[in-house]
Structure formats: structure tokens, C-alpha cells
Amino acid sequence: MHILVTGFEPFGNDAFNASGEAVRQLPARLGEHEVTTAILPVSFAASGQVLASLLAEHQPDALVCVGEAGGRAEITPERWAVNEDDARIPDNDGDQPLSTAIKENAPARVEASLDPAAAVHSLLAAGHEARVSENAGRFVCNHVAYLAYSQPIPSLFIHVPALRPPGIRVTVGAETDATASHPRHGELSQLPQALGIAIQGAMG
């Protein structure tokens, strides 16, 4: 199968985004699956437009979107996405929607169509910290997850910890969780492999 995998560009005051770095380092194949990667803008308006263009261009069989969560130490596939934008900080275009529906007259929440529990099972079996998340926040990650879970192809959103190279501090992340943790720098090099394990686990 052909999987489109997206990460995000840096946002806020950070010059680094762990999701984008991990996605860029994924191999062109994961087991029997062909992988195409792309980076989405951290923009409520533009992220959906870019995602739609990528889907039209590549016609993938499955979609996996990846973002970073500064308050989490584990890799957390998201079970749900909710129909609400509610931004603690502006996006990279300066937009800061508050309690705004992503789609009018649409479901209040949508569920992943690739199995987040299967992804977690594979990660735990390989020695990585992971759990299924029930809350994708209300920032651009949740926005993209809602659009992804509304697609007619199997889709999953995966949050990874906001890992940074030595000497680079995390200044964003509470968009998903109220308190930011301080992940260990050494885990950053393992993130692309862990992401590959999660994707293959979710694909079954």
C-alpha cells in the first residue's frame, strides 16, 4: 500500500519541530508499504489546503499525520479529533481562532480509521513509551486530525514528544497539554525508527 505521511514545520518561537524532522527521515518503504512524506504548514487555513493538494496529487491508500506534543513523554496516536479550533497562541499566519468549528454542520468528533491501539502495541513491544490519546488538543494538530479522519481512506494522527537536539529548548507545546515536560535529548535519534514502527503497527 502507498502511505502519505505528513509532519509539521516549526511554529511559535521554535526553529525545530520533532514531527517534521522524524517524517523527513522516514525511509521510502516501510515493510511492504511505499511511503511518501510531506511537511504541512502550522496554519489553520493553509494546512487543510496543502493536505487536500497532497491527497489529490499522490492518491495514497492510507494517511498518517504526525505532530508534536510538548507536554507528553510518550508517542501518542490519537483516537479522536474534535470539530473545534481553539488556539492558545497564534498559528504561523497569525490566526488565533477561538471556539470555532472546523466544519459547519459536521460531527462533533471523528474517530481514527487506522487502529491507534495497534500502533501502541507495536511500539511497546519494541521498547518505546507509548499510549493511546483521547485528546488531540485544539490547535493545528487537531485541525489536521479532524480533516484526516474525515477522509475516505484509512487515517491516523500520531503525536510525538517535542524532542530537541542538545542546546535547543522547547518553547511551545502546551497547545496539546497544559504542562510541558522536558524529554531527553537522546531519544530524538530514535524517533524516526519509532514512528516507522507505529505506522507499520497501525497498518496491520
mmCIF file with all atom_site columns, C-alpha atoms in Angstrom:
data_model
loop_
_atom_site.group_PDB
_atom_site.id
_atom_site.type_symbol
_atom_site.label_atom_id
_atom_site.label_alt_id
_atom_site.label_comp_id
_atom_site.label_asym_id
_atom_site.label_entity_id
_atom_site.label_seq_id
_atom_site.pdbx_PDB_ins_code
_atom_site.Cartn_x
_atom_site.Cartn_y
_atom_site.Cartn_z
_atom_site.occupancy
_atom_site.B_iso_or_equiv
_atom_site.pdbx_formal_charge
_atom_site.auth_seq_id
_atom_site.auth_comp_id
_atom_site.auth_asym_id
_atom_site.auth_atom_id
_atom_site.pdbx_PDB_model_num
ATOM 1   C CA . MET A 1 1   ? 0.000   0.000  0.000  1.00 0.00 ? 1   MET A CA 1
ATOM 2   C CA . HIS A 1 2   ? 1.009   3.608  -0.533 1.00 0.00 ? 2   HIS A CA 1
ATOM 3   C CA . ILE A 1 3   ? 1.023   5.730  2.639  1.00 0.00 ? 3   ILE A CA 1
ATOM 4   C CA . LEU A 1 4   ? 1.193   9.522  2.713  1.00 0.00 ? 4   LEU A CA 1
ATOM 5   C CA . VAL A 1 5   ? 2.916   10.652 5.933  1.00 0.00 ? 5   VAL A CA 1
ATOM 6   C CA . THR A 1 6   ? 2.938   14.331 6.921  1.00 0.00 ? 6   THR A CA 1
ATOM 7   C CA . GLY A 1 7   ? 4.774   16.253 9.630  1.00 0.00 ? 7   GLY A CA 1
ATOM 8   C CA . PHE A 1 8   ? 4.747   19.927 10.567 1.00 0.00 ? 8   PHE A CA 1
ATOM 9   C CA . GLU A 1 9   ? 7.072   22.871 10.139 1.00 0.00 ? 9   GLU A CA 1
ATOM 10  C CA . PRO A 1 10  ? 8.335   24.677 13.293 1.00 0.00 ? 10  PRO A CA 1
ATOM 11  C CA . PHE A 1 11  ? 5.940   27.116 14.945 1.00 0.00 ? 11  PHE A CA 1
ATOM 12  C CA . GLY A 1 12  ? 5.787   29.744 17.657 1.00 0.00 ? 12  GLY A CA 1
ATOM 13  C CA . ASN A 1 13  ? 9.287   30.815 18.664 1.00 0.00 ? 13  ASN A CA 1
ATOM 14  C CA . ASP A 1 14  ? 10.831  27.412 17.934 1.00 0.00 ? 14  ASP A CA 1
ATOM 15  C CA . ALA A 1 15  ? 13.088  26.736 14.941 1.00 0.00 ? 15  ALA A CA 1
ATOM 16  C CA . PHE A 1 16  ? 12.639  22.950 15.233 1.00 0.00 ? 16  PHE A CA 1
ATOM 17  C CA . ASN A 1 17  ? 9.686   20.587 15.083 1.00 0.00 ? 17  ASN A CA 1
ATOM 18  C CA . ALA A 1 18  ? 10.243  16.950 16.032 1.00 0.00 ? 18  ALA A CA 1
ATOM 19  C CA . SER A 1 19  ? 7.372   15.749 13.856 1.00 0.00 ? 19  SER A CA 1
ATOM 20  C CA . GLY A 1 20  ? 8.806   17.301 10.716 1.00 0.00 ? 20  GLY A CA 1
ATOM 21  C CA . GLU A 1 21  ? 12.304  16.014 11.430 1.00 0.00 ? 21  GLU A CA 1
ATOM 22  C CA . ALA A 1 22  ? 11.095  12.474 12.105 1.00 0.00 ? 22  ALA A CA 1
ATOM 23  C CA . VAL A 1 23  ? 8.930   12.409 8.975  1.00 0.00 ? 23  VAL A CA 1
ATOM 24  C CA . ARG A 1 24  ? 11.776  13.710 6.795  1.00 0.00 ? 24  ARG A CA 1
ATOM 25  C CA . GLN A 1 25  ? 13.948  10.813 7.955  1.00 0.00 ? 25  GLN A CA 1
ATOM 26  C CA . LEU A 1 26  ? 11.455  8.054  7.203  1.00 0.00 ? 26  LEU A CA 1
ATOM 27  C CA . PRO A 1 27  ? 12.579  5.566  4.552  1.00 0.00 ? 27  PRO A CA 1
ATOM 28  C CA . ALA A 1 28  ? 10.851  5.320  1.176  1.00 0.00 ? 28  ALA A CA 1
ATOM 29  C CA . ARG A 1 29  ? 9.481   1.911  2.192  1.00 0.00 ? 29  ARG A CA 1
ATOM 30  C CA . LEU A 1 30  ? 8.204   0.544  5.499  1.00 0.00 ? 30  LEU A CA 1
ATOM 31  C CA . GLY A 1 31  ? 7.961   -3.208 5.069  1.00 0.00 ? 31  GLY A CA 1
ATOM 32  C CA . GLU A 1 32  ? 5.670   -3.791 2.110  1.00 0.00 ? 32  GLU A CA 1
ATOM 33  C CA . HIS A 1 33  ? 4.385   -0.204 2.108  1.00 0.00 ? 33  HIS A CA 1
ATOM 34  C CA . GLU A 1 34  ? 5.545   2.650  -0.113 1.00 0.00 ? 34  GLU A CA 1
ATOM 35  C CA . VAL A 1 35  ? 5.945   5.926  1.789  1.00 0.00 ? 35  VAL A CA 1
ATOM 36  C CA . THR A 1 36  ? 5.573   9.499  0.532  1.00 0.00 ? 36  THR A CA 1
ATOM 37  C CA . THR A 1 37  ? 6.397   12.261 3.016  1.00 0.00 ? 37  THR A CA 1
ATOM 38  C CA . ALA A 1 38  ? 5.468   15.937 3.163  1.00 0.00 ? 38  ALA A CA 1
ATOM 39  C CA . ILE A 1 39  ? 5.568   18.859 5.602  1.00 0.00 ? 39  ILE A CA 1
ATOM 40  C CA . LEU A 1 40  ? 2.434   20.819 6.431  1.00 0.00 ? 40  LEU A CA 1
ATOM 41  C CA . PRO A 1 41  ? 2.329   24.486 7.458  1.00 0.00 ? 41  PRO A CA 1
ATOM 42  C CA . VAL A 1 42  ? 1.291   25.277 11.024 1.00 0.00 ? 42  VAL A CA 1
ATOM 43  C CA . SER A 1 43  ? -1.673  27.261 9.758  1.00 0.00 ? 43  SER A CA 1
ATOM 44  C CA . PHE A 1 44  ? -5.359  26.650 10.347 1.00 0.00 ? 44  PHE A CA 1
ATOM 45  C CA . ALA A 1 45  ? -6.211  27.885 6.847  1.00 0.00 ? 45  ALA A CA 1
ATOM 46  C CA . ALA A 1 46  ? -3.294  26.595 4.800  1.00 0.00 ? 46  ALA A CA 1
ATOM 47  C CA . SER A 1 47  ? -2.800  23.158 6.404  1.00 0.00 ? 47  SER A CA 1
ATOM 48  C CA . GLY A 1 48  ? -6.076  21.816 5.045  1.00 0.00 ? 48  GLY A CA 1
ATOM 49  C CA . GLN A 1 49  ? -5.418  23.273 1.599  1.00 0.00 ? 49  GLN A CA 1
ATOM 50  C CA . VAL A 1 50  ? -1.949  21.705 1.428  1.00 0.00 ? 50  VAL A CA 1
ATOM 51  C CA . LEU A 1 51  ? -3.247  18.375 2.722  1.00 0.00 ? 51  LEU A CA 1
ATOM 52  C CA . ALA A 1 52  ? -6.010  18.329 0.103  1.00 0.00 ? 52  ALA A CA 1
ATOM 53  C CA . SER A 1 53  ? -3.470  19.069 -2.645 1.00 0.00 ? 53  SER A CA 1
ATOM 54  C CA . LEU A 1 54  ? -1.177  16.278 -1.436 1.00 0.00 ? 54  LEU A CA 1
ATOM 55  C CA . LEU A 1 55  ? -4.032  13.784 -1.371 1.00 0.00 ? 55  LEU A CA 1
ATOM 56  C CA . ALA A 1 56  ? -5.093  14.766 -4.879 1.00 0.00 ? 56  ALA A CA 1
ATOM 57  C CA . GLU A 1 57  ? -1.535  14.581 -6.186 1.00 0.00 ? 57  GLU A CA 1
ATOM 58  C CA . HIS A 1 58  ? -0.423  11.299 -4.614 1.00 0.00 ? 58  HIS A CA 1
ATOM 59  C CA . GLN A 1 59  ? -3.717  9.371  -4.305 1.00 0.00 ? 59  GLN A CA 1
ATOM 60  C CA . PRO A 1 60  ? -2.459  7.365  -1.287 1.00 0.00 ? 60  PRO A CA 1
ATOM 61  C CA . ASP A 1 61  ? -4.112  4.256  0.109  1.00 0.00 ? 61  ASP A CA 1
ATOM 62  C CA . ALA A 1 62  ? -3.669  5.494  3.699  1.00 0.00 ? 62  ALA A CA 1
ATOM 63  C CA . LEU A 1 63  ? -2.828  8.731  5.505  1.00 0.00 ? 63  LEU A CA 1
ATOM 64  C CA . VAL A 1 64  ? -0.727  9.216  8.648  1.00 0.00 ? 64  VAL A CA 1
ATOM 65  C CA . CYS A 1 65  ? -0.281  12.741 10.005 1.00 0.00 ? 65  CYS A CA 1
ATOM 66  C CA . VAL A 1 66  ? 2.303   13.469 12.698 1.00 0.00 ? 66  VAL A CA 1
ATOM 67  C CA . GLY A 1 67  ? 2.578   16.401 15.097 1.00 0.00 ? 67  GLY A CA 1
ATOM 68  C CA . GLU A 1 68  ? 4.469   17.185 18.280 1.00 0.00 ? 68  GLU A CA 1
ATOM 69  C CA . ALA A 1 69  ? 3.066   17.480 21.797 1.00 0.00 ? 69  ALA A CA 1
ATOM 70  C CA . GLY A 1 70  ? 5.289   19.326 24.235 1.00 0.00 ? 70  GLY A CA 1
ATOM 71  C CA . GLY A 1 71  ? 3.505   18.049 27.322 1.00 0.00 ? 71  GLY A CA 1
ATOM 72  C CA . ARG A 1 72  ? 3.984   14.362 26.567 1.00 0.00 ? 72  ARG A CA 1
ATOM 73  C CA . ALA A 1 73  ? 6.901   11.980 27.018 1.00 0.00 ? 73  ALA A CA 1
ATOM 74  C CA . GLU A 1 74  ? 5.277   9.136  25.049 1.00 0.00 ? 74  GLU A CA 1
ATOM 75  C CA . ILE A 1 75  ? 4.300   8.639  21.425 1.00 0.00 ? 75  ILE A CA 1
ATOM 76  C CA . THR A 1 76  ? 0.536   9.055  21.429 1.00 0.00 ? 76  THR A CA 1
ATOM 77  C CA . PRO A 1 77  ? -1.662  8.042  18.491 1.00 0.00 ? 77  PRO A CA 1
ATOM 78  C CA . GLU A 1 78  ? -4.938  9.954  18.666 1.00 0.00 ? 78  GLU A CA 1
ATOM 79  C CA . ARG A 1 79  ? -8.226  8.047  18.855 1.00 0.00 ? 79  ARG A CA 1
ATOM 80  C CA . TRP A 1 80  ? -10.404 11.134 18.264 1.00 0.00 ? 80  TRP A CA 1
ATOM 81  C CA . ALA A 1 81  ? -10.326 14.539 16.623 1.00 0.00 ? 81  ALA A CA 1
ATOM 82  C CA . VAL A 1 82  ? -12.908 17.172 17.541 1.00 0.00 ? 82  VAL A CA 1
ATOM 83  C CA . ASN A 1 83  ? -14.666 19.750 15.406 1.00 0.00 ? 83  ASN A CA 1
ATOM 84  C CA . GLU A 1 84  ? -13.209 22.802 17.118 1.00 0.00 ? 84  GLU A CA 1
ATOM 85  C CA . ASP A 1 85  ? -10.317 25.213 16.666 1.00 0.00 ? 85  ASP A CA 1
ATOM 86  C CA . ASP A 1 86  ? -9.396  26.942 19.931 1.00 0.00 ? 86  ASP A CA 1
ATOM 87  C CA . ALA A 1 87  ? -5.855  28.310 19.818 1.00 0.00 ? 87  ALA A CA 1
ATOM 88  C CA . ARG A 1 88  ? -3.777  29.246 22.862 1.00 0.00 ? 88  ARG A CA 1
ATOM 89  C CA . ILE A 1 89  ? -1.278  31.013 20.591 1.00 0.00 ? 89  ILE A CA 1
ATOM 90  C CA . PRO A 1 90  ? -1.493  32.303 17.009 1.00 0.00 ? 90  PRO A CA 1
ATOM 91  C CA . ASP A 1 91  ? -0.552  29.959 14.184 1.00 0.00 ? 91  ASP A CA 1
ATOM 92  C CA . ASN A 1 92  ? 2.286   30.834 11.809 1.00 0.00 ? 92  ASN A CA 1
ATOM 93  C CA . ASP A 1 93  ? -0.055  33.083 9.811  1.00 0.00 ? 93  ASP A CA 1
ATOM 94  C CA . GLY A 1 94  ? -1.089  34.995 12.922 1.00 0.00 ? 94  GLY A CA 1
ATOM 95  C CA . ASP A 1 95  ? -4.525  33.393 13.050 1.00 0.00 ? 95  ASP A CA 1
ATOM 96  C CA . GLN A 1 96  ? -5.892  32.542 16.510 1.00 0.00 ? 96  GLN A CA 1
ATOM 97  C CA . PRO A 1 97  ? -9.408  31.097 16.265 1.00 0.00 ? 97  PRO A CA 1
ATOM 98  C CA . LEU A 1 98  ? -11.367 30.691 19.492 1.00 0.00 ? 98  LEU A CA 1
ATOM 99  C CA . SER A 1 99  ? -14.078 28.019 19.825 1.00 0.00 ? 99  SER A CA 1
ATOM 100 C CA . THR A 1 100 ? -14.591 27.899 16.056 1.00 0.00 ? 100 THR A CA 1
ATOM 101 C CA . ALA A 1 101 ? -15.994 24.906 14.191 1.00 0.00 ? 101 ALA A CA 1
ATOM 102 C CA . ILE A 1 102 ? -13.655 23.305 11.660 1.00 0.00 ? 102 ILE A CA 1
ATOM 103 C CA . LYS A 1 103 ? -16.606 22.217 9.524  1.00 0.00 ? 103 LYS A CA 1
ATOM 104 C CA . GLU A 1 104 ? -20.141 23.572 9.838  1.00 0.00 ? 104 GLU A CA 1
ATOM 105 C CA . ASN A 1 105 ? -22.957 21.027 10.265 1.00 0.00 ? 105 ASN A CA 1
ATOM 106 C CA . ALA A 1 106 ? -20.435 18.228 10.740 1.00 0.00 ? 106 ALA A CA 1
ATOM 107 C CA . PRO A 1 107 ? -19.905 15.648 13.532 1.00 0.00 ? 107 PRO A CA 1
ATOM 108 C CA . ALA A 1 108 ? -18.614 16.981 16.851 1.00 0.00 ? 108 ALA A CA 1
ATOM 109 C CA . ARG A 1 109 ? -15.805 14.432 16.710 1.00 0.00 ? 109 ARG A CA 1
ATOM 110 C CA . VAL A 1 110 ? -14.489 11.791 14.328 1.00 0.00 ? 110 VAL A CA 1
ATOM 111 C CA . GLU A 1 111 ? -12.554 8.611  15.070 1.00 0.00 ? 111 GLU A CA 1
ATOM 112 C CA . ALA A 1 112 ? -9.297  7.347  13.601 1.00 0.00 ? 112 ALA A CA 1
ATOM 113 C CA . SER A 1 113 ? -9.818  4.749  10.885 1.00 0.00 ? 113 SER A CA 1
ATOM 114 C CA . LEU A 1 114 ? -6.389  3.189  11.420 1.00 0.00 ? 114 LEU A CA 1
ATOM 115 C CA . ASP A 1 115 ? -6.114  1.485  14.819 1.00 0.00 ? 115 ASP A CA 1
ATOM 116 C CA . PRO A 1 116 ? -4.223  3.623  17.390 1.00 0.00 ? 116 PRO A CA 1
ATOM 117 C CA . ALA A 1 117 ? -4.118  0.705  19.841 1.00 0.00 ? 117 ALA A CA 1
ATOM 118 C CA . ALA A 1 118 ? -2.321  -1.478 17.286 1.00 0.00 ? 118 ALA A CA 1
ATOM 119 C CA . ALA A 1 119 ? 0.286   1.250  16.809 1.00 0.00 ? 119 ALA A CA 1
ATOM 120 C CA . VAL A 1 120 ? 0.804   1.472  20.567 1.00 0.00 ? 120 VAL A CA 1
ATOM 121 C CA . HIS A 1 121 ? 1.075   -2.315 20.883 1.00 0.00 ? 121 HIS A CA 1
ATOM 122 C CA . SER A 1 122 ? 3.866   -2.387 18.289 1.00 0.00 ? 122 SER A CA 1
ATOM 123 C CA . LEU A 1 123 ? 5.700   0.490  19.961 1.00 0.00 ? 123 LEU A CA 1
ATOM 124 C CA . LEU A 1 124 ? 5.531   -1.072 23.416 1.00 0.00 ? 124 LEU A CA 1
ATOM 125 C CA . ALA A 1 125 ? 6.727   -4.409 22.034 1.00 0.00 ? 125 ALA A CA 1
ATOM 126 C CA . ALA A 1 126 ? 9.764   -2.609 20.577 1.00 0.00 ? 126 ALA A CA 1
ATOM 127 C CA . GLY A 1 127 ? 10.564  -0.908 23.895 1.00 0.00 ? 127 GLY A CA 1
ATOM 128 C CA . HIS A 1 128 ? 9.199   2.565  23.175 1.00 0.00 ? 128 HIS A CA 1
ATOM 129 C CA . GLU A 1 129 ? 6.970   4.577  25.504 1.00 0.00 ? 129 GLU A CA 1
ATOM 130 C CA . ALA A 1 130 ? 3.502   4.904  24.002 1.00 0.00 ? 130 ALA A CA 1
ATOM 131 C CA . ARG A 1 131 ? -0.181  5.211  24.877 1.00 0.00 ? 131 ARG A CA 1
ATOM 132 C CA . VAL A 1 132 ? -3.420  5.937  23.060 1.00 0.00 ? 132 VAL A CA 1
ATOM 133 C CA . SER A 1 133 ? -4.531  9.549  23.495 1.00 0.00 ? 133 SER A CA 1
ATOM 134 C CA . GLU A 1 134 ? -8.157  10.637 23.702 1.00 0.00 ? 134 GLU A CA 1
ATOM 135 C CA . ASN A 1 135 ? -7.400  14.368 23.295 1.00 0.00 ? 135 ASN A CA 1
ATOM 136 C CA . ALA A 1 136 ? -5.555  15.890 20.336 1.00 0.00 ? 136 ALA A CA 1
ATOM 137 C CA . GLY A 1 137 ? -5.832  19.421 21.727 1.00 0.00 ? 137 GLY A CA 1
ATOM 138 C CA . ARG A 1 138 ? -7.481  22.232 19.764 1.00 0.00 ? 138 ARG A CA 1
ATOM 139 C CA . PHE A 1 139 ? -4.520  23.639 17.807 1.00 0.00 ? 139 PHE A CA 1
ATOM 140 C CA . VAL A 1 140 ? -3.485  22.884 14.215 1.00 0.00 ? 140 VAL A CA 1
ATOM 141 C CA . CYS A 1 141 ? -2.696  19.233 15.044 1.00 0.00 ? 141 CYS A CA 1
ATOM 142 C CA . ASN A 1 142 ? -6.319  18.561 15.975 1.00 0.00 ? 142 ASN A CA 1
ATOM 143 C CA . HIS A 1 143 ? -7.454  20.600 12.963 1.00 0.00 ? 143 HIS A CA 1
ATOM 144 C CA . VAL A 1 144 ? -5.457  18.364 10.609 1.00 0.00 ? 144 VAL A CA 1
ATOM 145 C CA . ALA A 1 145 ? -6.506  15.222 12.500 1.00 0.00 ? 145 ALA A CA 1
ATOM 146 C CA . TYR A 1 146 ? -10.167 16.155 12.017 1.00 0.00 ? 146 TYR A CA 1
ATOM 147 C CA . LEU A 1 147 ? -9.637  16.664 8.297  1.00 0.00 ? 147 LEU A CA 1
ATOM 148 C CA . ALA A 1 148 ? -7.644  13.424 8.063  1.00 0.00 ? 148 ALA A CA 1
ATOM 149 C CA . TYR A 1 149 ? -10.251 11.369 9.904  1.00 0.00 ? 149 TYR A CA 1
ATOM 150 C CA . SER A 1 150 ? -12.907 12.750 7.566  1.00 0.00 ? 150 SER A CA 1
ATOM 151 C CA . GLN A 1 151 ? -11.135 11.300 4.511  1.00 0.00 ? 151 GLN A CA 1
ATOM 152 C CA . PRO A 1 152 ? -12.410 8.196  2.704  1.00 0.00 ? 152 PRO A CA 1
ATOM 153 C CA . ILE A 1 153 ? -9.063  6.425  3.215  1.00 0.00 ? 153 ILE A CA 1
ATOM 154 C CA . PRO A 1 154 ? -7.715  4.874  6.456  1.00 0.00 ? 154 PRO A CA 1
ATOM 155 C CA . SER A 1 155 ? -6.142  7.638  8.538  1.00 0.00 ? 155 SER A CA 1
ATOM 156 C CA . LEU A 1 156 ? -4.306  8.154  11.827 1.00 0.00 ? 156 LEU A CA 1
ATOM 157 C CA . PHE A 1 157 ? -2.801  11.145 13.634 1.00 0.00 ? 157 PHE A CA 1
ATOM 158 C CA . ILE A 1 158 ? 0.238   10.468 15.821 1.00 0.00 ? 158 ILE A CA 1
ATOM 159 C CA . HIS A 1 159 ? 1.646   12.909 18.363 1.00 0.00 ? 159 HIS A CA 1
ATOM 160 C CA . VAL A 1 160 ? 5.347   12.577 19.154 1.00 0.00 ? 160 VAL A CA 1
ATOM 161 C CA . PRO A 1 161 ? 7.141   14.247 22.075 1.00 0.00 ? 161 PRO A CA 1
ATOM 162 C CA . ALA A 1 162 ? 8.634   17.674 21.361 1.00 0.00 ? 162 ALA A CA 1
ATOM 163 C CA . LEU A 1 163 ? 12.191  16.346 21.372 1.00 0.00 ? 163 LEU A CA 1
ATOM 164 C CA . ARG A 1 164 ? 15.060  18.728 20.609 1.00 0.00 ? 164 ARG A CA 1
ATOM 165 C CA . PRO A 1 165 ? 18.776  18.461 19.791 1.00 0.00 ? 165 PRO A CA 1
ATOM 166 C CA . PRO A 1 166 ? 21.155  19.338 22.655 1.00 0.00 ? 166 PRO A CA 1
ATOM 167 C CA . GLY A 1 167 ? 21.204  23.048 23.380 1.00 0.00 ? 167 GLY A CA 1
ATOM 168 C CA . ILE A 1 168 ? 17.776  23.741 21.865 1.00 0.00 ? 168 ILE A CA 1
ATOM 169 C CA . ARG A 1 169 ? 14.970  24.418 24.325 1.00 0.00 ? 169 ARG A CA 1
ATOM 170 C CA . VAL A 1 170 ? 11.273  23.682 23.787 1.00 0.00 ? 170 VAL A CA 1
ATOM 171 C CA . THR A 1 171 ? 9.237   26.900 23.956 1.00 0.00 ? 171 THR A CA 1
ATOM 172 C CA . VAL A 1 172 ? 5.960   25.553 22.570 1.00 0.00 ? 172 VAL A CA 1
ATOM 173 C CA . GLY A 1 173 ? 3.859   22.506 23.274 1.00 0.00 ? 173 GLY A CA 1
ATOM 174 C CA . ALA A 1 174 ? 1.133   23.454 25.724 1.00 0.00 ? 174 ALA A CA 1
ATOM 175 C CA . GLU A 1 175 ? -1.231  23.667 22.748 1.00 0.00 ? 175 GLU A CA 1
ATOM 176 C CA . THR A 1 176 ? -1.953  19.996 23.437 1.00 0.00 ? 176 THR A CA 1
ATOM 177 C CA . ASP A 1 177 ? -1.328  19.637 27.177 1.00 0.00 ? 177 ASP A CA 1
ATOM 178 C CA . ALA A 1 178 ? -1.375  22.194 29.959 1.00 0.00 ? 178 ALA A CA 1
ATOM 179 C CA . THR A 1 179 ? 2.091   21.401 31.290 1.00 0.00 ? 179 THR A CA 1
ATOM 180 C CA . ALA A 1 180 ? 5.198   20.904 29.186 1.00 0.00 ? 180 ALA A CA 1
ATOM 181 C CA . SER A 1 181 ? 7.610   18.100 30.030 1.00 0.00 ? 181 SER A CA 1
ATOM 182 C CA . HIS A 1 182 ? 11.312  18.026 29.287 1.00 0.00 ? 182 HIS A CA 1
ATOM 183 C CA . PRO A 1 183 ? 12.016  14.989 27.097 1.00 0.00 ? 183 PRO A CA 1
ATOM 184 C CA . ARG A 1 184 ? 15.503  13.525 26.981 1.00 0.00 ? 184 ARG A CA 1
ATOM 185 C CA . HIS A 1 185 ? 17.580  14.714 24.022 1.00 0.00 ? 185 HIS A CA 1
ATOM 186 C CA . GLY A 1 186 ? 18.958  11.236 23.332 1.00 0.00 ? 186 GLY A CA 1
ATOM 187 C CA . GLU A 1 187 ? 15.526  9.998  22.300 1.00 0.00 ? 187 GLU A CA 1
ATOM 188 C CA . LEU A 1 188 ? 15.461  12.256 19.227 1.00 0.00 ? 188 LEU A CA 1
ATOM 189 C CA . SER A 1 189 ? 17.660  9.928  17.165 1.00 0.00 ? 189 SER A CA 1
ATOM 190 C CA . GLN A 1 190 ? 15.273  7.038  17.853 1.00 0.00 ? 190 GLN A CA 1
ATOM 191 C CA . LEU A 1 191 ? 12.158  8.932  16.791 1.00 0.00 ? 191 LEU A CA 1
ATOM 192 C CA . PRO A 1 192 ? 12.129  8.137  13.034 1.00 0.00 ? 192 PRO A CA 1
ATOM 193 C CA . GLN A 1 193 ? 12.501  4.408  13.734 1.00 0.00 ? 193 GLN A CA 1
ATOM 194 C CA . ALA A 1 194 ? 9.792   4.536  16.393 1.00 0.00 ? 194 ALA A CA 1
ATOM 195 C CA . LEU A 1 195 ? 7.480   6.393  14.026 1.00 0.00 ? 195 LEU A CA 1
ATOM 196 C CA . GLY A 1 196 ? 8.043   3.721  11.391 1.00 0.00 ? 196 GLY A CA 1
ATOM 197 C CA . ILE A 1 197 ? 7.164   1.019  13.914 1.00 0.00 ? 197 ILE A CA 1
ATOM 198 C CA . ALA A 1 198 ? 3.962   2.866  14.852 1.00 0.00 ? 198 ALA A CA 1
ATOM 199 C CA . ILE A 1 199 ? 2.917   3.260  11.222 1.00 0.00 ? 199 ILE A CA 1
ATOM 200 C CA . GLN A 1 200 ? 3.520   -0.384 10.368 1.00 0.00 ? 200 GLN A CA 1
ATOM 201 C CA . GLY A 1 201 ? 1.669   -1.461 13.520 1.00 0.00 ? 201 GLY A CA 1
ATOM 202 C CA . ALA A 1 202 ? -1.340  0.681  12.647 1.00 0.00 ? 202 ALA A CA 1
ATOM 203 C CA . MET A 1 203 ? -1.395  -0.689 9.095  1.00 0.00 ? 203 MET A CA 1
ATOM 204 C CA . GLY A 1 204 ? -1.661  -4.229 10.453 1.00 0.00 ? 204 GLY A CA 1
#
